[in-house]
Amino acid sequence: MSSLFPLTVEGAETRRRGKTLVGPVSMTLTGAGATVVVGPNGAGKTTLLRLLHGAARLNAGSIRWAVPTEQAQEAQAFVFQRPVMLRRSVVENLIYPLRLRGTPRKAAAAEAEAWAARVGLSDMLHRPATVLSGGEQQKLAIARALIIKPQVVFLDEPCASLDGRATAEIESILQDTKAAGTHLILSTHDMGQARRLADEVVFMLHGRVHETSAAAAFFDAPETAPARAFLNGDIVT
Amino acid sequence: MTDLWSGLSQAFWLVVTADAELAEIALRSLHVTLTALVLGCAIAMPLAALLAVRRFRWRRTVIAVLNALMGLPPVVVGLVVYILLSRSGPFGVFGLLFTPTAMIIAQMVIIIPLIASIAHQSLRDLWQDYHDLLISMNVTQWQKIRTLLWDARRALLTAALAGFGRGIGEVGAIMIVGGNIDNATRVLTTAIALETGKGDFALALALGIVLIGLTIAVNLCIHWLGQTEREGRW
Ligand SMILES: Nc1ncnc2c1ncn2[C@@H]1O[C@H](COP(=O)(O)OP(=O)(O)O)[C@@H](O)[C@H]1O
Ligand SMILES: [Mg+2]
């Protein structure tokens, strides 16, 4: 499959009832490793991710992948801040996206079990997904996103409400995913997580992208004053 | 008091002796209502799912109309179906009036809005839950509907039970379109009405008890079906 990257965003904007939530945003993502979107609450991280994924309305500008949009969407998956669990068992949740794509049931079940093992959910294959703990649900959501072998996975603050151990487990899954060549576009307000995962950082404030830099450069010497203040832990308004 | 007592004992004897006429009437009741229920569900549930997932211009109006139709008086439904099926009506050529088919049609008209309304409420809630995920997975309209119907099946069972309850106990519409003809369109409710009218309270009561027993039995059956499902409770 040909690569989705580079992703070119030009003047992209999304509005809701006349109010601009995000934009205009212009940037180019080359698709190396992980892109981490940082910024204070309400900066528009979630909205930007949804916009890039095609789940928020593009009111102005353009978002172009290197392949036709439909093909690009087939190769993407999205993990929400609050995991959405289908009211089915763990294994049925994993099988679902494969069945949508026409994978035969047997093959899908085998694949599902392999993924459950990879994220440490083997013991609860037949438990209803809705009774899992927050960390288990998020791991299931990530496995369900990865099972279709996407080229790009969007993750919206995947560890926002999880404890240290669950966060560590999820980061390790994400590191493996990255190593396997899947591009991550992840938002977080946890600077430690950003440092651990990012190859490229997008800094957002008030619905605008203020900075797009290589991770090392960003954490060493951010170009803009708000980004410097944000990294210092100051309250950015 | 004596009426009640002799009704009970008569009902007991009718049941234990497997009275042929009673069995025929009871089976006809079941046949009419279960057929109406199956066909009604096949229409009402996909309709409810479609109303949950699809935004179209008249959506709110359709939902409001469905809710209003829930309270449709059966007698009026009977009257309208009668007019449509009568010899001079638009569907008169089929000769359906005073047949079980006419009764099934009338009952479908009565229970479809009820089932669709109840089903829509739970499907709408589930859709709010699933919306972002399914949109993100690029599912087709048809896949959305299938997913919702499957994952809401317990709530849908409740909707079906409500439909069954309304259908099996209904008398106004089927009396009009069926005609309560012995050996042809007589069902439990119309037989009760007839026996009561003749003053044979004992037999009417016996039929009533059989009707209640039948209703409970079917409810238990459906409930048990739902319970034995392997995947736990939602
Ligand atoms: N559906 C919506 N309707 C109206 N405003 C919204 C909606 N979604 C987000 N917003 C607004 O857009 C801004 C950005 O939100 P969001 O993308 O969730 O920020 P972040 O994820 O960085 O916290 C916020 O001011 C938020 O209130
Ligand atoms: Mg957010």
Short mmCIF file of C-alpha atoms in Angstrom, two decimals, chain B residues 8-233:
data_model
loop_
_atom_site.label_atom_id
_atom_site.label_comp_id
_atom_site.label_asym_id
_atom_site.label_seq_id
_atom_site.Cartn_x
_atom_site.Cartn_y
_atom_site.Cartn_z
CA LEU B 8 -62.29 -21.21 37.59
CA SER B 9 -63.38 -24.83 37.78
CA GLN B 10 -64.75 -24.75 34.26
CA ALA B 11 -61.50 -23.26 33.00
CA PHE B 12 -59.62 -25.97 34.81
CA TRP B 13 -61.69 -28.69 33.13
CA LEU B 14 -61.48 -27.07 29.73
CA VAL B 15 -57.71 -27.00 29.99
CA VAL B 16 -57.11 -30.46 31.45
CA THR B 17 -59.46 -32.12 28.99
CA ALA B 18 -57.73 -30.20 26.19
CA ASP B 19 -61.12 -29.07 24.94
CA ALA B 20 -60.92 -29.07 21.15
CA GLU B 21 -62.82 -25.85 20.62
CA LEU B 22 -60.87 -24.00 23.28
CA ALA B 23 -57.58 -25.21 21.82
CA GLU B 24 -58.61 -24.08 18.38
CA ILE B 25 -59.57 -20.62 19.61
CA ALA B 26 -56.43 -20.24 21.69
CA LEU B 27 -54.22 -21.39 18.82
CA ARG B 28 -55.93 -18.95 16.50
CA SER B 29 -55.30 -16.14 18.97
CA LEU B 30 -51.64 -17.08 19.10
CA HIS B 31 -51.39 -17.49 15.35
CA VAL B 32 -52.92 -14.09 14.61
CA THR B 33 -50.96 -12.16 17.21
CA LEU B 34 -47.61 -13.91 16.73
CA THR B 35 -47.81 -13.46 12.96
CA ALA B 36 -48.69 -9.80 13.40
CA LEU B 37 -45.84 -9.52 15.90
CA VAL B 38 -43.20 -11.10 13.66
CA LEU B 39 -44.23 -9.09 10.61
CA GLY B 40 -44.67 -5.96 12.73
CA CYS B 41 -41.19 -6.30 14.25
CA ALA B 42 -39.68 -6.87 10.81
CA ILE B 43 -41.06 -3.48 9.81
CA ALA B 44 -40.92 -1.53 13.09
CA MET B 45 -37.38 -2.34 14.18
CA PRO B 46 -35.47 -1.45 11.02
CA LEU B 47 -37.66 1.65 10.81
CA ALA B 48 -36.72 2.57 14.39
CA ALA B 49 -33.04 2.04 13.63
CA LEU B 50 -33.25 4.12 10.48
CA LEU B 51 -34.91 6.93 12.43
CA ALA B 52 -32.07 6.74 14.95
CA VAL B 53 -29.14 6.89 12.51
CA ARG B 54 -30.41 8.94 9.63
CA ARG B 55 -30.97 12.68 9.55
CA PHE B 56 -33.60 13.57 7.02
CA ARG B 57 -35.97 16.46 6.77
CA TRP B 58 -39.12 14.82 8.10
CA ARG B 59 -37.43 12.79 10.81
CA ARG B 60 -38.90 14.69 13.77
CA THR B 61 -42.33 14.67 12.20
CA VAL B 62 -42.21 10.92 11.59
CA ILE B 63 -41.19 10.32 15.21
CA ALA B 64 -43.95 12.58 16.52
CA VAL B 65 -46.50 10.81 14.32
CA LEU B 66 -45.30 7.40 15.51
CA ASN B 67 -45.65 8.49 19.12
CA ALA B 68 -49.13 9.79 18.44
CA LEU B 69 -50.11 6.59 16.62
CA MET B 70 -49.17 4.58 19.71
CA GLY B 71 -52.42 5.72 21.25
CA LEU B 72 -54.52 4.89 18.20
CA PRO B 73 -57.95 3.54 19.28
CA PRO B 74 -58.20 -0.07 18.02
CA VAL B 75 -61.84 0.38 17.07
CA VAL B 76 -60.91 3.14 14.67
CA VAL B 77 -58.10 1.04 13.21
CA GLY B 78 -60.63 -1.75 12.74
CA LEU B 79 -63.02 0.59 11.01
CA VAL B 80 -60.39 1.93 8.61
CA VAL B 81 -59.03 -1.53 7.79
CA TYR B 82 -62.62 -2.71 7.30
CA ILE B 83 -63.30 0.06 4.81
CA LEU B 84 -60.06 -0.64 2.93
CA LEU B 85 -60.71 -4.38 2.73
CA SER B 86 -64.47 -4.31 2.15
CA ARG B 87 -65.77 -5.35 -1.24
CA SER B 88 -66.08 -1.77 -2.44
CA GLY B 89 -62.77 -0.70 -0.91
CA PRO B 90 -59.43 -0.41 -2.74
CA PHE B 91 -58.27 -3.86 -1.57
CA GLY B 92 -61.68 -5.48 -1.84
CA VAL B 93 -60.64 -7.73 -4.74
CA PHE B 94 -58.45 -9.79 -2.42
CA GLY B 95 -61.48 -10.88 -0.39
CA LEU B 96 -59.63 -10.60 2.89
CA LEU B 97 -62.41 -9.23 5.07
CA PHE B 98 -63.51 -11.65 7.82
CA THR B 99 -60.36 -13.75 7.49
CA PRO B 100 -57.46 -14.17 9.95
CA THR B 101 -55.32 -12.25 7.46
CA ALA B 102 -57.50 -9.18 7.94
CA MET B 103 -57.06 -9.55 11.70
CA ILE B 104 -53.30 -9.80 11.30
CA ILE B 105 -53.25 -6.64 9.20
CA ALA B 106 -55.32 -4.73 11.78
CA GLN B 107 -53.11 -5.89 14.63
CA MET B 108 -49.98 -4.91 12.71
CA VAL B 109 -51.34 -1.40 12.28
CA ILE B 110 -51.92 -1.24 16.02
CA ILE B 111 -48.60 -2.65 17.25
CA ILE B 112 -46.11 -1.25 14.71
CA PRO B 113 -46.16 2.31 16.11
CA LEU B 114 -45.87 0.96 19.65
CA ILE B 115 -42.91 -1.31 18.87
CA ALA B 116 -41.19 1.29 16.69
CA SER B 117 -41.55 3.97 19.34
CA ILE B 118 -40.17 1.90 22.20
CA ALA B 119 -37.40 0.48 20.01
CA HIS B 120 -36.47 3.93 18.73
CA GLN B 121 -35.89 5.27 22.22
CA SER B 122 -33.33 2.64 23.12
CA LEU B 123 -31.71 2.62 19.68
CA ARG B 124 -31.31 6.39 19.81
CA ASP B 125 -29.51 6.17 23.16
CA LEU B 126 -27.24 3.43 21.86
CA TRP B 127 -26.50 5.42 18.73
CA GLN B 128 -25.38 8.41 20.80
CA ASP B 129 -22.94 6.07 22.46
CA TYR B 130 -21.69 4.51 19.23
CA HIS B 131 -21.86 7.49 16.90
CA ASP B 132 -18.24 8.66 16.98
CA LEU B 133 -16.78 5.18 16.80
CA LEU B 134 -18.90 3.94 13.91
CA ILE B 135 -18.45 7.16 11.94
CA SER B 136 -14.71 6.83 12.44
CA MET B 137 -14.86 3.25 11.14
CA ASN B 138 -16.59 4.40 7.95
CA VAL B 139 -19.49 2.00 8.35
CA THR B 140 -22.29 2.00 5.81
CA GLN B 141 -25.85 2.90 6.75
CA TRP B 142 -26.81 -0.76 6.59
CA GLN B 143 -23.93 -1.80 8.87
CA LYS B 144 -24.93 0.87 11.39
CA ILE B 145 -28.46 -0.44 11.48
CA ARG B 146 -27.36 -4.04 11.88
CA THR B 147 -24.94 -3.16 14.66
CA LEU B 148 -27.55 -1.18 16.59
CA LEU B 149 -30.25 -3.82 16.21
CA TRP B 150 -27.91 -6.56 17.37
CA ASP B 151 -26.41 -4.71 20.33
CA ALA B 152 -29.80 -3.45 21.52
CA ARG B 153 -31.49 -6.82 21.21
CA ARG B 154 -32.49 -7.01 24.86
CA ALA B 155 -34.28 -3.69 24.74
CA LEU B 156 -35.86 -4.77 21.46
CA LEU B 157 -37.19 -7.91 23.13
CA THR B 158 -38.95 -5.68 25.63
CA ALA B 159 -40.43 -3.68 22.78
CA ALA B 160 -41.65 -6.90 21.16
CA LEU B 161 -43.22 -8.05 24.43
CA ALA B 162 -45.12 -4.79 24.72
CA GLY B 163 -46.36 -5.33 21.17
CA PHE B 164 -47.45 -8.86 21.96
CA GLY B 165 -49.30 -7.72 25.07
CA ARG B 166 -51.16 -5.08 23.14
CA GLY B 167 -52.01 -7.49 20.32
CA ILE B 168 -53.14 -10.55 22.25
CA GLY B 169 -55.51 -8.58 24.46
CA GLU B 170 -56.93 -6.45 21.70
CA VAL B 171 -60.60 -6.93 20.81
CA GLY B 172 -62.02 -3.83 19.10
CA ALA B 173 -60.24 -4.05 15.76
CA ILE B 174 -60.27 -7.80 15.22
CA MET B 175 -63.93 -7.98 16.15
CA ILE B 176 -64.74 -5.57 13.32
CA VAL B 177 -62.46 -6.95 10.60
CA GLY B 178 -62.66 -10.61 11.67
CA GLY B 179 -66.34 -10.76 12.48
CA ASN B 180 -65.91 -13.31 15.32
CA ILE B 181 -67.02 -16.16 13.05
CA ASP B 182 -67.08 -19.56 14.69
CA ASN B 183 -64.37 -21.88 13.33
CA ALA B 184 -62.92 -19.12 11.22
CA THR B 185 -62.05 -15.89 12.99
CA ARG B 186 -63.07 -16.43 16.61
CA VAL B 187 -60.20 -15.74 19.00
CA LEU B 188 -60.02 -15.62 22.79
CA THR B 189 -60.87 -11.96 23.20
CA THR B 190 -63.78 -11.96 20.77
CA ALA B 191 -65.11 -15.20 22.27
CA ILE B 192 -65.00 -13.59 25.72
CA ALA B 193 -66.95 -10.62 24.42
CA LEU B 194 -69.50 -12.95 22.86
CA GLU B 195 -69.97 -15.18 25.93
CA THR B 196 -70.25 -12.15 28.18
CA GLY B 197 -72.90 -10.74 25.87
CA LYS B 198 -74.82 -14.04 26.03
CA GLY B 199 -74.61 -13.97 29.83
CA ASP B 200 -72.42 -17.08 30.02
CA PHE B 201 -70.04 -15.59 32.54
CA ALA B 202 -68.52 -18.91 33.53
CA LEU B 203 -67.35 -19.72 30.01
CA ALA B 204 -66.23 -16.10 29.47
CA LEU B 205 -64.20 -16.27 32.64
CA ALA B 206 -62.71 -19.60 31.66
CA LEU B 207 -61.61 -18.11 28.36
CA GLY B 208 -60.20 -15.09 30.18
CA ILE B 209 -58.16 -17.28 32.46
CA VAL B 210 -56.79 -19.19 29.49
CA LEU B 211 -55.92 -15.88 27.84
CA ILE B 212 -54.02 -14.67 30.89
CA GLY B 213 -52.25 -18.02 31.21
CA LEU B 214 -51.25 -17.87 27.57
CA THR B 215 -49.92 -14.34 27.93
CA ILE B 216 -47.84 -15.25 30.95
CA ALA B 217 -46.52 -18.36 29.22
CA VAL B 218 -45.41 -16.44 26.13
CA ASN B 219 -43.83 -13.71 28.27
CA LEU B 220 -41.92 -16.29 30.27
CA CYS B 221 -40.78 -18.01 27.09
CA ILE B 222 -39.42 -14.79 25.59
CA HIS B 223 -37.90 -13.76 28.90
CA TRP B 224 -36.21 -17.12 29.21
CA LEU B 225 -34.90 -16.80 25.65
CA GLY B 226 -33.29 -13.52 26.65
CA GLN B 227 -31.85 -14.95 29.85
CA THR B 228 -30.22 -17.96 28.31
CA GLU B 229 -28.25 -15.78 25.98
CA ARG B 230 -24.62 -16.40 26.76
CA GLU B 231 -23.14 -12.95 26.79
CA GLY B 232 -24.32 -11.71 30.16
CA ARG B 233 -26.32 -8.62 30.94
#
